[in-house]
CSV table of C-alpha atoms and ligand atoms in Angstrom, one decimal:
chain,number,residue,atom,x,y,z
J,1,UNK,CA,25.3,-4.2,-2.4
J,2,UNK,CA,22.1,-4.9,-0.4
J,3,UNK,CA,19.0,-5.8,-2.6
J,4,UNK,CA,15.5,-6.3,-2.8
J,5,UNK,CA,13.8,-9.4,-4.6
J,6,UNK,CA,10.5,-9.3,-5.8
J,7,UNK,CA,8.6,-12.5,-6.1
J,8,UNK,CA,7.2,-12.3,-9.7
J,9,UNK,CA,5.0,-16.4,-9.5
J,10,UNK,CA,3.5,-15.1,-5.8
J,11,UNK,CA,2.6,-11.5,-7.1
J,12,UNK,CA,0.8,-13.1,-10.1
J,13,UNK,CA,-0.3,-15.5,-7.2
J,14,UNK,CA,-1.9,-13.3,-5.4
J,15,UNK,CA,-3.7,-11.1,-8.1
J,16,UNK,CA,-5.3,-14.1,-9.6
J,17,UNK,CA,-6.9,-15.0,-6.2
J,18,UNK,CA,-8.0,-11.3,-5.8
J,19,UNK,CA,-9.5,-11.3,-9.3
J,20,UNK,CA,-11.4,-14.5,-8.9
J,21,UNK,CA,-12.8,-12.3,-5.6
J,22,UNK,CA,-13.3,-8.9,-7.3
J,23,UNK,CA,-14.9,-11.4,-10.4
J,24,UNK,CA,-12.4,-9.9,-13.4
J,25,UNK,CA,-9.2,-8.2,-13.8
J,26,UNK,CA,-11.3,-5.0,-14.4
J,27,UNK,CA,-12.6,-4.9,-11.3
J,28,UNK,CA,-8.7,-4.7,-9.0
J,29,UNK,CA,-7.5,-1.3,-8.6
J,30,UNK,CA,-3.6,-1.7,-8.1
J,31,UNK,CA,-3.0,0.7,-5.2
J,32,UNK,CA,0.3,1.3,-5.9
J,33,UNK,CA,1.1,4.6,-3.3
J,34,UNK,CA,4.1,5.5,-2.0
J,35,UNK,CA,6.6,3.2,-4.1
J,36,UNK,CA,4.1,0.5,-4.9
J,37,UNK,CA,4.4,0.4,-0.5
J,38,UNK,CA,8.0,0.4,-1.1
J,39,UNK,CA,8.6,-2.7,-3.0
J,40,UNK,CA,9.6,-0.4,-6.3
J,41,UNK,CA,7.1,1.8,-8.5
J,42,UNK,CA,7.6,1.6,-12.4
J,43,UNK,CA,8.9,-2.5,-11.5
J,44,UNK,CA,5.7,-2.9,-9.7
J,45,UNK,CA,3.5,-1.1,-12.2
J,46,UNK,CA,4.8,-3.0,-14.8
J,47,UNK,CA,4.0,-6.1,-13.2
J,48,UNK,CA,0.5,-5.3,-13.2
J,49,UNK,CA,0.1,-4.5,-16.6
J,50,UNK,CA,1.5,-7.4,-17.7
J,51,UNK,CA,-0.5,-9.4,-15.4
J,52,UNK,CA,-3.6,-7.3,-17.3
J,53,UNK,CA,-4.8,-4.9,-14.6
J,54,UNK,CA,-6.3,-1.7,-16.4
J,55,UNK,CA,-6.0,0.7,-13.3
J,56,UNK,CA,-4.0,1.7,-10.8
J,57,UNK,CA,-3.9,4.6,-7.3
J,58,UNK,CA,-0.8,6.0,-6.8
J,59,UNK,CA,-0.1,8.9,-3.7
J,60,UNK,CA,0.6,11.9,-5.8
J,61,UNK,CA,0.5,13.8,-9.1
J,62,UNK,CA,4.2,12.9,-9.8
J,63,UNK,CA,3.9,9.1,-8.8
J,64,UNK,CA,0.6,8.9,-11.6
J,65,UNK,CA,3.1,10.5,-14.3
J,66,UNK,CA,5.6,7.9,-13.6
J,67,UNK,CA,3.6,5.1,-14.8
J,68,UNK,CA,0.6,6.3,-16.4
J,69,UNK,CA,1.8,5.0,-20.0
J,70,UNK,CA,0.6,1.8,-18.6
J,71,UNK,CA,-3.1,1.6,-17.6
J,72,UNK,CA,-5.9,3.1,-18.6
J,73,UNK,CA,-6.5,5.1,-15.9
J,74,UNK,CA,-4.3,6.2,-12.7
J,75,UNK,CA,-6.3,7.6,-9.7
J,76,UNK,CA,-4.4,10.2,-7.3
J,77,UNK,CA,-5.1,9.5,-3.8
J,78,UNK,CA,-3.3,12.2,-1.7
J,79,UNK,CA,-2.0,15.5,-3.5
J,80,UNK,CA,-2.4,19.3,-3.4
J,81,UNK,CA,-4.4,20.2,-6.6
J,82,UNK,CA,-2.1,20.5,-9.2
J,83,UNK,CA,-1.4,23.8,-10.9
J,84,UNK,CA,-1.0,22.2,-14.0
J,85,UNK,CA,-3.5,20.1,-16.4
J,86,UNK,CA,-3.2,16.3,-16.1
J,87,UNK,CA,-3.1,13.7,-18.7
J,88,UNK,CA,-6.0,12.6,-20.0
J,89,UNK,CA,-5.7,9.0,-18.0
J,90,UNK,CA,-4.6,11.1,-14.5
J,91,UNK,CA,-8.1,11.1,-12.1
J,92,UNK,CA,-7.6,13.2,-8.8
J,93,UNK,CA,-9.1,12.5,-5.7
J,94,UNK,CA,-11.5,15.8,-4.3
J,95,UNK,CA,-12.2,15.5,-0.6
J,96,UNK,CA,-13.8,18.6,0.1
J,97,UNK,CA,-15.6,21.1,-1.7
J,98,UNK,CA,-12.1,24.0,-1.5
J,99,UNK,CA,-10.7,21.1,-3.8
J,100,UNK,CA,-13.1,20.9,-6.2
J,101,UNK,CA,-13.1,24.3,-6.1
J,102,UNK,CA,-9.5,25.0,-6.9
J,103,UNK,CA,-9.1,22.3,-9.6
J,104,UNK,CA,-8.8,23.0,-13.2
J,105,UNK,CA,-12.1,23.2,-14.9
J,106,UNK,CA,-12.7,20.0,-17.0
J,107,UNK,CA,-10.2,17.8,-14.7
J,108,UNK,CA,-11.0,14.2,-14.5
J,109,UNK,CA,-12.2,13.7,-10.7
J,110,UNK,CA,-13.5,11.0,-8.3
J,111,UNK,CA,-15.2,12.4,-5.7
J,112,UNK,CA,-14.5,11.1,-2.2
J,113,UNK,CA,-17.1,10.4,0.3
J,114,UNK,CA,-17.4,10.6,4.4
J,115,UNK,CA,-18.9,7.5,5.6
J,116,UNK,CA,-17.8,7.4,9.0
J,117,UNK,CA,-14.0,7.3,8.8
J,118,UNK,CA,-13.8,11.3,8.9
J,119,UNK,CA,-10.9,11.8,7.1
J,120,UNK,CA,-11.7,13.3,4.0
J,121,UNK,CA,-14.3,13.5,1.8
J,122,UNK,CA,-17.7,15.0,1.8
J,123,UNK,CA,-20.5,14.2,4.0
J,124,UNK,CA,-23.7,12.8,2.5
J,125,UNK,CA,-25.8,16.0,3.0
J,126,UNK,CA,-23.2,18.3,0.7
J,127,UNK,CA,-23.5,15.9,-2.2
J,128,UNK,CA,-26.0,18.1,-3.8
J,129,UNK,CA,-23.6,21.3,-3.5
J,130,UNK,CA,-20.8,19.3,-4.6
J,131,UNK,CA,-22.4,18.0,-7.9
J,132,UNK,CA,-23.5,21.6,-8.6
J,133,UNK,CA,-20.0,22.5,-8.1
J,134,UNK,CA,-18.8,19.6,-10.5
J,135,UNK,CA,-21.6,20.7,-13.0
J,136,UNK,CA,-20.5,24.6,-13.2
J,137,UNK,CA,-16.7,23.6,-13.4
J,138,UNK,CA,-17.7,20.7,-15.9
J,139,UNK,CA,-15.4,18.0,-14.2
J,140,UNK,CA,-15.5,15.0,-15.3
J,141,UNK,CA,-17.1,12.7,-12.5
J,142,UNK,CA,-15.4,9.8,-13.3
J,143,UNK,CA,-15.8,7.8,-10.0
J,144,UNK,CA,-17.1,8.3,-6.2
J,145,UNK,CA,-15.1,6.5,-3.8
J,146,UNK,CA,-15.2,5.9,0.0
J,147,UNK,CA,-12.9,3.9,2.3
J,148,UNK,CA,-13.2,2.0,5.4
J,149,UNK,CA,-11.8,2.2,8.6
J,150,UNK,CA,-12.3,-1.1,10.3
J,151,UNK,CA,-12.8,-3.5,7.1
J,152,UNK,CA,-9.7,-5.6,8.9
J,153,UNK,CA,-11.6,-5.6,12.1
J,154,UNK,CA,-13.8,-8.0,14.2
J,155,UNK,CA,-16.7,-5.5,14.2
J,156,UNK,CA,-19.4,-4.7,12.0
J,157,UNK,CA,-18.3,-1.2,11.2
J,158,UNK,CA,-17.8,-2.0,7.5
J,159,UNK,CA,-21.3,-3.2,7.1
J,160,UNK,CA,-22.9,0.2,8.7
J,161,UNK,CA,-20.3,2.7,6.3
J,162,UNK,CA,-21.2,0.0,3.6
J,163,UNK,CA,-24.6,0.9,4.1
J,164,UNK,CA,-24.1,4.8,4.0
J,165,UNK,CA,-22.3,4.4,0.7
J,166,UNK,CA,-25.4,2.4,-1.0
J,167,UNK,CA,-27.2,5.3,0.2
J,168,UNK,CA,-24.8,8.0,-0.8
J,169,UNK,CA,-24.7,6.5,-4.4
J,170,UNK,CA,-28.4,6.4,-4.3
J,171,UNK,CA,-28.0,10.5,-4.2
J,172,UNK,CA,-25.3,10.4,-6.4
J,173,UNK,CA,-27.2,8.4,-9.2
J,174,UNK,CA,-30.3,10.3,-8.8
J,175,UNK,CA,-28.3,13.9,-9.5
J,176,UNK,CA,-26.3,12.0,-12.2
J,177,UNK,CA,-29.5,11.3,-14.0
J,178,UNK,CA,-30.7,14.7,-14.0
J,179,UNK,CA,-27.6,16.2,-14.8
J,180,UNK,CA,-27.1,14.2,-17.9
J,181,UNK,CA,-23.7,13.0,-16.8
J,182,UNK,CA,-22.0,9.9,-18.1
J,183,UNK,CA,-21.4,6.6,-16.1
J,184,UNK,CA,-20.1,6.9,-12.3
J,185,UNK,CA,-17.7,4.2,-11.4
J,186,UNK,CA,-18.0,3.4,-7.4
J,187,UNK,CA,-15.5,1.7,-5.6
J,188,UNK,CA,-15.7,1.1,-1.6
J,189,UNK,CA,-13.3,-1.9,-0.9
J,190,UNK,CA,-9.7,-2.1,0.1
J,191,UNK,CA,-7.8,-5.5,0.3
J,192,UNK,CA,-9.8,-6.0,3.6
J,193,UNK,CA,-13.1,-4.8,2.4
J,194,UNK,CA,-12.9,-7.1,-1.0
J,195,UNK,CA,-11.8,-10.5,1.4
J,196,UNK,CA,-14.2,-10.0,3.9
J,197,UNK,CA,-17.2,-9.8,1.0
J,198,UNK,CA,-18.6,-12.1,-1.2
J,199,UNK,CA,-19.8,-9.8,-3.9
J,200,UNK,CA,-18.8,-6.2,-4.6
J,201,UNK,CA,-22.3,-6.0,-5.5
J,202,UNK,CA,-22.5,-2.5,-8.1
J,203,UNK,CA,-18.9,-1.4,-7.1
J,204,UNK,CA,-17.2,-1.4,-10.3
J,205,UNK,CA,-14.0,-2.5,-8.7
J,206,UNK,CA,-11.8,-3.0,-5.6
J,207,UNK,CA,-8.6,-1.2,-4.7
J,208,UNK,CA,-6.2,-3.5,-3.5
J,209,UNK,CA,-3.0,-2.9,-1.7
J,210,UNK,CA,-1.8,-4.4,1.0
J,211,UNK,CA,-3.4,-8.1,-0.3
J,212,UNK,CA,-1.9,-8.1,-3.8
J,213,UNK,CA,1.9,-7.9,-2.1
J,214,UNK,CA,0.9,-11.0,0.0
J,215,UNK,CA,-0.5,-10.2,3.4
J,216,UNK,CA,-4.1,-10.7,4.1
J,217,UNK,CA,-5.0,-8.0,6.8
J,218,UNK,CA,-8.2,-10.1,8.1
J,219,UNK,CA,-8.2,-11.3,11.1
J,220,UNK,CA,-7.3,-15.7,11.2
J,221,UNK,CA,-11.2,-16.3,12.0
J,222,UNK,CA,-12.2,-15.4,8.6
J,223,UNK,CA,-11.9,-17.8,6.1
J,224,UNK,CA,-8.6,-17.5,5.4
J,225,UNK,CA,-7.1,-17.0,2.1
J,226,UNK,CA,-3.3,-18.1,1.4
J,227,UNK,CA,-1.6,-15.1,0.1
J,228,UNK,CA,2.2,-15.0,-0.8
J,229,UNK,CA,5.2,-12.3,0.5
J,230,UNK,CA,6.8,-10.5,-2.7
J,231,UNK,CA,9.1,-8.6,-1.5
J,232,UNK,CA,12.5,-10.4,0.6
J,233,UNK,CA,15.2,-7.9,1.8
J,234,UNK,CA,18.8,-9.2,1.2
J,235,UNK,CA,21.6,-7.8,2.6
J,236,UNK,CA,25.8,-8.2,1.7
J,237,UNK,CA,28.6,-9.1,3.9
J,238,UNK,CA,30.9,-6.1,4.3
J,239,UNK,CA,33.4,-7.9,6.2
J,240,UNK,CA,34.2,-11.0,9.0
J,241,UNK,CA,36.2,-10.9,12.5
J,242,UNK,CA,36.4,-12.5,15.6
J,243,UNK,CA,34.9,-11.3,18.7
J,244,UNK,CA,36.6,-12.7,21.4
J,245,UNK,CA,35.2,-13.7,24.6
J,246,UNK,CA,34.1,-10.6,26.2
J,247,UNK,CA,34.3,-7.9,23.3
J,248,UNK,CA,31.6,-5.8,22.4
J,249,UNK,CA,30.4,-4.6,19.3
J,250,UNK,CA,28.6,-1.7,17.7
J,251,UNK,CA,27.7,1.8,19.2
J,252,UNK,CA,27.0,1.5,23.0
J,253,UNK,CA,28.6,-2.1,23.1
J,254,UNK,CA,25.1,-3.6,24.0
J,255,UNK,CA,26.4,-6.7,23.1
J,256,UNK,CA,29.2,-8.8,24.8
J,257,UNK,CA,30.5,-11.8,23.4
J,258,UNK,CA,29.7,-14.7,25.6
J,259,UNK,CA,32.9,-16.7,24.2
J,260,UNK,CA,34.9,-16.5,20.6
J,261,UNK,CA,32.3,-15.9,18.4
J,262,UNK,CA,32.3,-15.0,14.3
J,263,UNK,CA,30.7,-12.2,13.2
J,264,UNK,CA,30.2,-10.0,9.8
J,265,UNK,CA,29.1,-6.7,9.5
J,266,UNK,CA,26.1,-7.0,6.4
J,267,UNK,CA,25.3,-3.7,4.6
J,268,UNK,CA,22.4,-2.5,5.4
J,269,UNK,CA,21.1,-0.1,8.4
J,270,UNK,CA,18.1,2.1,9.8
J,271,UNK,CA,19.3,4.7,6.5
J,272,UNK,CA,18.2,2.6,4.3
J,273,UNK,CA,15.2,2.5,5.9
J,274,UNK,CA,14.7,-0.7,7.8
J,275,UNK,CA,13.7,-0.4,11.5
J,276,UNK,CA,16.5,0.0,14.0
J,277,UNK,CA,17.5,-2.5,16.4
J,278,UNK,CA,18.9,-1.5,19.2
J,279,UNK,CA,20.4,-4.3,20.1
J,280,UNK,CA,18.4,-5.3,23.6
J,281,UNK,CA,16.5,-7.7,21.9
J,282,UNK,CA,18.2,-9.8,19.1
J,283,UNK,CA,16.2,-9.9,15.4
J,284,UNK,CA,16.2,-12.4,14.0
J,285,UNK,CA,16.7,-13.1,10.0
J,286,UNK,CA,15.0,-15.2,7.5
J,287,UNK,CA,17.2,-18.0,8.4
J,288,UNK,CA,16.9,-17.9,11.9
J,289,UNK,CA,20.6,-16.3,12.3
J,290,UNK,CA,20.2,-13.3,15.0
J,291,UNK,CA,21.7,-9.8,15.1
J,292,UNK,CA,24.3,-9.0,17.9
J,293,UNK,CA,24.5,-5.1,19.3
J,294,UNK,CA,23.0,-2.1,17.7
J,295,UNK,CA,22.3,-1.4,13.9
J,296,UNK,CA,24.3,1.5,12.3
J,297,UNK,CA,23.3,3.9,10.0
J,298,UNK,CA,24.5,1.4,7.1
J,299,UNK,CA,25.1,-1.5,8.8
J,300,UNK,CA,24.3,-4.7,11.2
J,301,UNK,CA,26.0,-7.6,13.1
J,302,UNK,CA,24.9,-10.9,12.8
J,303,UNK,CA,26.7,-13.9,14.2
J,304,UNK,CA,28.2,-16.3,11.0
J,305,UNK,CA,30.0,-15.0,8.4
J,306,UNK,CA,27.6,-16.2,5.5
J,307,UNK,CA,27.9,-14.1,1.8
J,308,UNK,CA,24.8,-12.7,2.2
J,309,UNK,CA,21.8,-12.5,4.1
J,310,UNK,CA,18.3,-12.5,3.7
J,311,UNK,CA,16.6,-10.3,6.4
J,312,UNK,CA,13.4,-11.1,5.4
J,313,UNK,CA,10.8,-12.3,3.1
J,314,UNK,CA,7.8,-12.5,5.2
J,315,UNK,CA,7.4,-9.2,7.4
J,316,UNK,CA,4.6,-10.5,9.7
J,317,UNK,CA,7.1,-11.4,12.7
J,318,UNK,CA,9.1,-8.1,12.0
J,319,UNK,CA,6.1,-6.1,12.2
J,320,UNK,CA,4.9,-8.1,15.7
J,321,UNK,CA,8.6,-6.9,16.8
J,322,UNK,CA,8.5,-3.5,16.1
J,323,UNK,CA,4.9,-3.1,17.2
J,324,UNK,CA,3.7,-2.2,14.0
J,325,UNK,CA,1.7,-3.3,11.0
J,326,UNK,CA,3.0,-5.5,7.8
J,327,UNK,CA,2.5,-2.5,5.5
J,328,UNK,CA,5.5,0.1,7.5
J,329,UNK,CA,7.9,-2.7,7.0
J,330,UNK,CA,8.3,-2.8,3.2
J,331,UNK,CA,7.3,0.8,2.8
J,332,UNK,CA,10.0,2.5,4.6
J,333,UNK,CA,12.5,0.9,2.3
J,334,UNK,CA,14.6,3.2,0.1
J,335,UNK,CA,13.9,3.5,-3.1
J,336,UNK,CA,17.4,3.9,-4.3
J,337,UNK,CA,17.9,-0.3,-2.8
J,338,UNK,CA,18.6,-2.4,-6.2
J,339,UNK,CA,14.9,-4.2,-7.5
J,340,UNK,CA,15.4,-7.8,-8.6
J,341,UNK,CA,12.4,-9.6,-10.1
J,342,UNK,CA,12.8,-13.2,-9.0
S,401,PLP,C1,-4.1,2.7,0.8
S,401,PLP,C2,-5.4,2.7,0.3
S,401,PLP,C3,-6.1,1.6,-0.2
S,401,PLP,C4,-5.4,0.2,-0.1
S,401,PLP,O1,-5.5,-0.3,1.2
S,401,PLP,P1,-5.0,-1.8,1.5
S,401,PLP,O2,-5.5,-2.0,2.9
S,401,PLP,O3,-3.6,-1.8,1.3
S,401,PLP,O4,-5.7,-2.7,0.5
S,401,PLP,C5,-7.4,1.7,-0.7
S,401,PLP,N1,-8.0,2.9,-0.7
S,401,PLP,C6,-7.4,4.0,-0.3
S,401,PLP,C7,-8.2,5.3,-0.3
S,401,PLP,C8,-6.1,4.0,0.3
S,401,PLP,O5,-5.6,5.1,0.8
């Protein structure tokens, strides 16, 4: 059976270089959306805990129940309001005023902010509707977040939203005051945003993805900091043949054999959620050992007949291949593949 390992040393790797940057485990967010980006949720969470982070993001109300016996507070970052009341460490994400309208009086809340990236939140000039609306409903403000769009980039767009933020939570303070409410936590900085700066000035912490699971999304001019993969896909040998000297193999018979050649078909295909090859170009593995034709469904050729195979445990050359970004590669993978902490 194909399985994923998880790194346990490079995670732990990784977060301590992140803390010394965010200056204290309580100041790293976990973002553990969408499976913990496909490397496992609960395995992932518990991870973090151990390691002694205190909070984590996860996509949606179900994801934040899964683990939120484990920190002391779990942020939703994408979800319809939920009809029923959350735990008491469950925070929701508002990004508009109908949200903050339809949630549950008393609900614990961190209200998102537009600062240039204009997909969700609320611009600067509602923030004094919005904190009326928070007052009459008596949520509980717990943080006010923004995100960036080009922290990774070789531009200065994250200094000019930075800038509407600090004058955002300038607002936000202000009404804060006046309304008697209790301490705002703000938080700006993704894995990008919290490598590119050198302080996270009165952000009470970072929320880090992508950088915590070993890939620094900066580009190689910036100083650049040695993060470590987590996550290596493995896959099982199903079974062996010869290919003589002209067969072809897999759907379409894209690829000929050039003379007798071993092959094994290995157990894992574009159902289980890694990318499809389709057999033009070959792909090649971890240990440089290439696939021949088409993947299947639940399978792949690869020339050798070795046990098993590992099909990757850095995804930066996979995601140059398929002309995407690191994050797609892990985060497609199914969640029902086996989780080994190594
Ligand atoms: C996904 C996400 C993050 C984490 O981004 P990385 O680039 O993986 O660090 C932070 N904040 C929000 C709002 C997100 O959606």
């Amino acid at each position: 059976m194909a399985f994923i390992t998880l790194n346990k040393a490079h995670l732990f790797h990784n977060l301590h270089i992140l803390v010394i940057k965010a200056g204290g485990k309580e100041k790293l967010m976990a973002v553990l959306k969408d499976n913990a980006y496909g490397h496992g949720l609960r395995i992932m969470a518990e991870l973090c805990h151990e390691f002694g982070l205190k909070r984590a993001a996860v996509k949606n109300v179900e994801e934040a129940k899964s683990i939120a016996d484990l920190f002391d507070e779990v942020l939703v970052l994408v979800d319809a309001v939920p009809t029923e009341k959350l735990a008491h460490n469950i925070s929701f994400s508002a990004h508009s005023y109908a949200m903050l309208e339809s949630l549950h009086d008393g609900e614990n809340i961190h209200l998102s902010i537009d600062t240039g990236m204009h997909r969700n939140g609320i611009k600067e000039n509602e923030i004094e509707r919005a904190m009326e609306i928070i007052v009459q409903k008596k949520l509980q403000i717990k943080g006010v977040f923004t995100h960036f769009r080009s922290a990774d980039e070789l531009n200065s767009e994250f200094f000019w939203q930075r800038s509407l933020f600090e004058r955002a939570k300038k607002r936000i303070k202000a009404l804060a005051q006046q309304y008697g409410l209790p301490k705002i936590a703000f938080h700006s900085c993704n894995s990008a945003g919290l490598l590119r700066t050198d302080t996270l000035g009165d952000d009470a912490f970072a929320r880090v993805g992508i950088a915590m699971y070993g890939y620094n999304p900066l580009h190689p001019s910036f100083n650049p900091v040695l993060l470590k993969p987590v996550l290596a896909l493995w896959a099982e040998k199903l079974s062996t043949r010869v290919l003589k000297k002209g067969e072809r193999v897999g759907y379409g018979g894209v690829y000929e054999a050039p003379y007798d050649e071993v092959i094994s078909t290995y157990d894992i295909g574009y159902g289980d959620g890694f990318f499809r090859f389709n057999g033009i170009t070959s792909i090649a593995m971890a240990d440089g050992s290439v696939s021949k034709g088409r993947m299947s469904m639940d399978s792949f050729c690869l020339g050798g007949d070795a046990k098993e195979v590992c099909m990757f445990e850095n995804a930066t050359t996979l995601a140059q291949e398929f002309k995407t970004i690191t994050y797609e590669i892990p985060t497609k993978l199914s969640p029902a593949l086996k989780r080994i902490i190594i």
